[in-house]
Amino acid sequence: AAQSRLKLSDVPVGIVCVSYSDFLRHTLPQTLRGFSDVTIITAEQDQGTIRIAKTLGAKIFVSDLWFQNGAAFNKSAAINQWLSSQPLAWTLILDADIYLPDAFQLDVAELNPQYLYSIPRRICELEWDWVCPENQRREYPLAIPPVRNGRVWRRPTSQPAALSGYFHLWNRGTAGQPFYPPSPNAAEY
């Protein structure tokens, strides 16, 4: 019964953001429109991300585990550290470069608490591909080199995509911990 009363907007969201404040500046306001409990998971040295999170009203969780023991980017250790401070309930993890669509909704009561949920995404090469009318959007391969000047945007579409680390929604009270702690980088977590 408690699950049926839970709204998606009440699900805690952890957004992983280290050195992606250029994306976060655009995506965080959209996430804050749909969710009431949003935390940015970052590193102490990423003052740009911390500044944006404070300005826009998101919570901030600073981890020192990103590069511990020679890891290039131990995303899972930082996520797990944040998760240990959260209740065992429905939880959503997003990457900083994910822009959820305006009409993004899920009925949490309809979700199976034993499953890990992801969503399909659309990868755009240019900002225009992200903001243009639907009938003018071009499709790009899912694997493209990252562009750090703000020209690559991601958002979900109806196109199928593999389960990927940019969006994880699951009930931690029943489905456990999906992140592999000793990950040497973000690709292997």
mmCIF file of C-alpha atoms in Angstrom:
data_model
loop_
_atom_site.group_PDB
_atom_site.id
_atom_site.type_symbol
_atom_site.label_atom_id
_atom_site.label_comp_id
_atom_site.label_asym_id
_atom_site.label_seq_id
_atom_site.Cartn_x
_atom_site.Cartn_y
_atom_site.Cartn_z
ATOM 1 C CA ALA A 1 0.000 0.000 0.000
ATOM 2 C CA ALA A 2 2.837 2.415 0.786
ATOM 3 C CA GLN A 3 4.298 1.793 -2.656
ATOM 4 C CA SER A 4 1.021 2.710 -4.367
ATOM 5 C CA ARG A 5 1.072 6.114 -2.617
ATOM 6 C CA LEU A 6 4.648 6.852 -3.700
ATOM 7 C CA LYS A 7 4.921 9.343 -6.544
ATOM 8 C CA LEU A 8 7.855 9.361 -8.933
ATOM 9 C CA SER A 9 8.621 12.926 -7.853
ATOM 10 C CA ASP A 10 9.297 11.594 -4.328
ATOM 11 C CA VAL A 11 11.971 9.114 -5.462
ATOM 12 C CA PRO A 12 15.447 10.311 -4.396
ATOM 13 C CA VAL A 13 17.689 11.086 -7.356
ATOM 14 C CA GLY A 14 21.487 10.950 -7.343
ATOM 15 C CA ILE A 15 23.142 12.725 -10.273
ATOM 16 C CA VAL A 16 26.758 11.772 -10.906
ATOM 17 C CA CYS A 17 28.684 14.881 -11.944
ATOM 18 C CA VAL A 18 32.443 15.350 -11.931
ATOM 19 C CA SER A 19 33.723 17.866 -14.494
ATOM 20 C CA TYR A 20 30.388 17.983 -16.331
ATOM 21 C CA SER A 21 29.072 21.253 -14.930
ATOM 22 C CA ASP A 22 28.590 22.524 -18.500
ATOM 23 C CA PHE A 23 25.940 19.821 -19.002
ATOM 24 C CA LEU A 24 24.560 20.063 -15.468
ATOM 25 C CA ARG A 25 23.757 23.741 -15.982
ATOM 26 C CA HIS A 26 21.169 22.640 -18.580
ATOM 27 C CA THR A 27 19.981 19.290 -17.237
ATOM 28 C CA LEU A 28 19.623 19.962 -13.507
ATOM 29 C CA PRO A 29 16.768 22.493 -13.822
ATOM 30 C CA GLN A 30 14.788 19.935 -15.830
ATOM 31 C CA THR A 31 15.404 17.186 -13.268
ATOM 32 C CA LEU A 32 14.438 19.525 -10.421
ATOM 33 C CA ARG A 33 11.102 20.180 -12.156
ATOM 34 C CA GLY A 34 10.196 16.507 -11.840
ATOM 35 C CA PHE A 35 11.818 15.448 -8.559
ATOM 36 C CA SER A 36 11.802 16.943 -5.075
ATOM 37 C CA ASP A 37 14.885 15.148 -3.669
ATOM 38 C CA VAL A 38 17.886 15.612 -5.992
ATOM 39 C CA THR A 39 21.497 15.174 -4.878
ATOM 40 C CA ILE A 40 24.585 15.889 -6.978
ATOM 41 C CA ILE A 41 27.299 13.285 -6.355
ATOM 42 C CA THR A 42 30.620 14.966 -7.068
ATOM 43 C CA ALA A 43 34.244 15.504 -6.029
ATOM 44 C CA GLU A 44 35.514 18.282 -3.752
ATOM 45 C CA GLN A 45 37.718 19.753 -6.477
ATOM 46 C CA ASP A 46 34.752 20.221 -8.853
ATOM 47 C CA GLN A 47 33.767 23.666 -7.613
ATOM 48 C CA GLY A 48 31.838 24.459 -10.821
ATOM 49 C CA THR A 49 29.459 21.567 -10.186
ATOM 50 C CA ILE A 50 29.120 22.449 -6.491
ATOM 51 C CA ARG A 51 28.348 26.078 -7.372
ATOM 52 C CA ILE A 52 25.612 25.093 -9.860
ATOM 53 C CA ALA A 53 24.051 22.612 -7.429
ATOM 54 C CA LYS A 54 23.950 25.238 -4.659
ATOM 55 C CA THR A 55 22.569 27.920 -6.975
ATOM 56 C CA LEU A 56 19.778 25.700 -8.277
ATOM 57 C CA GLY A 57 18.889 24.187 -4.902
ATOM 58 C CA ALA A 58 20.069 20.593 -5.257
ATOM 59 C CA LYS A 59 21.708 18.729 -2.393
ATOM 60 C CA ILE A 60 25.428 18.031 -2.672
ATOM 61 C CA PHE A 61 27.237 14.822 -1.760
ATOM 62 C CA VAL A 62 31.032 15.027 -1.986
ATOM 63 C CA SER A 63 32.959 11.774 -2.293
ATOM 64 C CA ASP A 64 36.720 11.279 -2.072
ATOM 65 C CA LEU A 65 36.574 7.801 -3.633
ATOM 66 C CA TRP A 66 36.578 8.715 -7.349
ATOM 67 C CA PHE A 67 40.346 8.344 -7.837
ATOM 68 C CA GLN A 68 41.288 6.301 -4.775
ATOM 69 C CA ASN A 69 43.824 3.473 -5.228
ATOM 70 C CA GLY A 70 44.809 4.706 -8.684
ATOM 71 C CA ALA A 71 41.315 4.426 -10.202
ATOM 72 C CA ALA A 72 40.737 6.538 -13.293
ATOM 73 C CA PHE A 73 37.159 7.263 -12.139
ATOM 74 C CA ASN A 74 35.606 4.890 -9.610
ATOM 75 C CA LYS A 75 32.003 5.863 -10.247
ATOM 76 C CA SER A 76 30.594 2.861 -8.412
ATOM 77 C CA ALA A 77 32.464 3.587 -5.171
ATOM 78 C CA ALA A 78 31.130 7.154 -5.092
ATOM 79 C CA ILE A 79 27.586 6.037 -5.928
ATOM 80 C CA ASN A 80 27.701 3.295 -3.293
ATOM 81 C CA GLN A 81 28.976 5.792 -0.734
ATOM 82 C CA TRP A 82 25.984 8.068 -1.446
ATOM 83 C CA LEU A 83 23.579 5.117 -1.459
ATOM 84 C CA SER A 84 24.732 4.103 2.030
ATOM 85 C CA SER A 85 23.242 7.375 3.293
ATOM 86 C CA GLN A 86 19.875 6.760 1.580
ATOM 87 C CA PRO A 87 16.870 4.707 2.692
ATOM 88 C CA LEU A 88 16.351 1.261 1.176
ATOM 89 C CA ALA A 89 13.602 2.289 -1.221
ATOM 90 C CA TRP A 90 13.089 3.308 -4.843
ATOM 91 C CA THR A 91 16.158 5.226 -6.026
ATOM 92 C CA LEU A 92 17.151 6.823 -9.339
ATOM 93 C CA ILE A 93 20.735 7.383 -10.515
ATOM 94 C CA LEU A 94 21.331 9.713 -13.474
ATOM 95 C CA ASP A 95 24.414 11.008 -15.230
ATOM 96 C CA ALA A 96 24.841 14.782 -15.433
ATOM 97 C CA ASP A 97 24.403 14.849 -19.200
ATOM 98 C CA ILE A 98 20.910 13.334 -19.178
ATOM 99 C CA TYR A 99 18.055 15.675 -19.997
ATOM 100 C CA LEU A 100 14.741 14.062 -19.132
ATOM 101 C CA PRO A 101 11.860 15.021 -21.441
ATOM 102 C CA ASP A 102 9.197 17.433 -20.221
ATOM 103 C CA ALA A 103 6.537 14.746 -20.024
ATOM 104 C CA PHE A 104 8.726 12.157 -18.261
ATOM 105 C CA GLN A 105 6.512 10.095 -15.965
ATOM 106 C CA LEU A 106 6.420 6.614 -14.514
ATOM 107 C CA ASP A 107 3.781 5.093 -12.285
ATOM 108 C CA VAL A 108 5.916 3.746 -9.451
ATOM 109 C CA ALA A 109 3.008 1.593 -8.256
ATOM 110 C CA GLU A 110 3.164 -0.279 -11.587
ATOM 111 C CA LEU A 111 6.883 -1.018 -11.330
ATOM 112 C CA ASN A 112 8.170 -4.386 -10.157
ATOM 113 C CA PRO A 113 10.416 -3.861 -7.097
ATOM 114 C CA GLN A 114 12.563 -6.844 -8.194
ATOM 115 C CA TYR A 115 13.657 -5.164 -11.458
ATOM 116 C CA LEU A 116 16.330 -2.671 -12.422
ATOM 117 C CA TYR A 117 14.856 -0.129 -14.847
ATOM 118 C CA SER A 118 16.572 1.910 -17.513
ATOM 119 C CA ILE A 119 15.240 3.934 -20.431
ATOM 120 C CA PRO A 120 16.162 4.270 -24.095
ATOM 121 C CA ARG A 121 18.088 7.372 -25.057
ATOM 122 C CA ARG A 122 18.756 9.579 -28.015
ATOM 123 C CA ILE A 123 22.305 10.796 -28.549
ATOM 124 C CA CYS A 124 22.598 14.058 -30.413
ATOM 125 C CA GLU A 125 25.684 15.361 -32.127
ATOM 126 C CA LEU A 126 24.604 18.998 -32.149
ATOM 127 C CA GLU A 127 22.497 20.983 -29.736
ATOM 128 C CA TRP A 128 20.037 21.621 -32.604
ATOM 129 C CA ASP A 129 19.398 17.877 -32.806
ATOM 130 C CA TRP A 130 18.239 18.063 -29.219
ATOM 131 C CA VAL A 131 16.050 21.173 -29.407
ATOM 132 C CA CYS A 132 14.699 20.944 -32.965
ATOM 133 C CA PRO A 133 11.195 19.677 -33.828
ATOM 134 C CA GLU A 134 10.807 15.886 -33.553
ATOM 135 C CA ASN A 135 10.371 15.426 -37.327
ATOM 136 C CA GLN A 136 13.728 17.127 -38.004
ATOM 137 C CA ARG A 137 15.832 15.093 -35.584
ATOM 138 C CA ARG A 138 18.645 13.018 -37.016
ATOM 139 C CA GLU A 139 19.674 9.707 -35.496
ATOM 140 C CA TYR A 140 23.254 9.050 -34.455
ATOM 141 C CA PRO A 141 24.954 5.862 -33.314
ATOM 142 C CA LEU A 142 24.821 5.199 -29.588
ATOM 143 C CA ALA A 143 28.622 5.117 -29.314
ATOM 144 C CA ILE A 144 30.222 8.391 -30.347
ATOM 145 C CA PRO A 145 33.270 10.151 -28.954
ATOM 146 C CA PRO A 146 32.383 12.413 -26.041
ATOM 147 C CA VAL A 147 32.393 16.114 -26.860
ATOM 148 C CA ARG A 148 33.207 18.350 -23.920
ATOM 149 C CA ASN A 149 32.159 21.688 -25.427
ATOM 150 C CA GLY A 150 28.457 21.220 -24.707
ATOM 151 C CA ARG A 151 27.502 20.038 -28.200
ATOM 152 C CA VAL A 152 26.517 16.478 -27.291
ATOM 153 C CA TRP A 153 23.163 16.039 -25.595
ATOM 154 C CA ARG A 154 21.342 12.877 -24.577
ATOM 155 C CA ARG A 155 17.666 12.318 -24.063
ATOM 156 C CA PRO A 156 15.320 9.348 -24.129
ATOM 157 C CA THR A 157 13.308 8.459 -27.233
ATOM 158 C CA SER A 158 11.313 5.485 -28.384
ATOM 159 C CA GLN A 159 14.374 3.961 -30.057
ATOM 160 C CA PRO A 160 15.593 0.799 -28.311
ATOM 161 C CA ALA A 161 18.891 0.952 -26.459
ATOM 162 C CA ALA A 162 20.836 -1.368 -24.219
ATOM 163 C CA LEU A 163 20.607 -0.991 -20.459
ATOM 164 C CA SER A 164 23.160 1.663 -19.757
ATOM 165 C CA GLY A 165 24.613 3.500 -16.807
ATOM 166 C CA TYR A 166 23.104 6.850 -17.569
ATOM 167 C CA PHE A 167 19.761 5.942 -15.877
ATOM 168 C CA HIS A 168 19.128 3.334 -13.175
ATOM 169 C CA LEU A 169 15.832 3.128 -11.285
ATOM 170 C CA TRP A 170 15.348 0.325 -8.772
ATOM 171 C CA ASN A 171 13.982 -0.516 -5.356
ATOM 172 C CA ARG A 172 16.991 -0.969 -3.102
ATOM 173 C CA GLY A 173 14.830 -2.586 -0.460
ATOM 174 C CA THR A 174 14.277 -5.670 -2.620
ATOM 175 C CA ALA A 175 16.723 -5.649 -5.506
ATOM 176 C CA GLY A 176 20.045 -5.056 -3.786
ATOM 177 C CA GLN A 177 23.136 -3.195 -4.893
ATOM 178 C CA PRO A 178 23.925 -3.168 -8.629
ATOM 179 C CA PHE A 179 27.220 -1.239 -8.570
ATOM 180 C CA TYR A 180 30.503 -3.139 -8.536
ATOM 181 C CA PRO A 181 32.679 -1.475 -5.865
ATOM 182 C CA PRO A 182 36.257 -1.979 -7.123
ATOM 183 C CA SER A 183 35.583 -0.458 -10.556
ATOM 184 C CA PRO A 184 38.683 1.183 -12.055
ATOM 185 C CA ASN A 185 36.652 3.510 -14.293
ATOM 186 C CA ALA A 186 33.114 4.583 -15.187
ATOM 187 C CA ALA A 187 32.815 2.102 -18.059
ATOM 188 C CA GLU A 188 33.218 -0.964 -15.856
ATOM 189 C CA TYR A 189 31.004 -0.190 -12.883
#
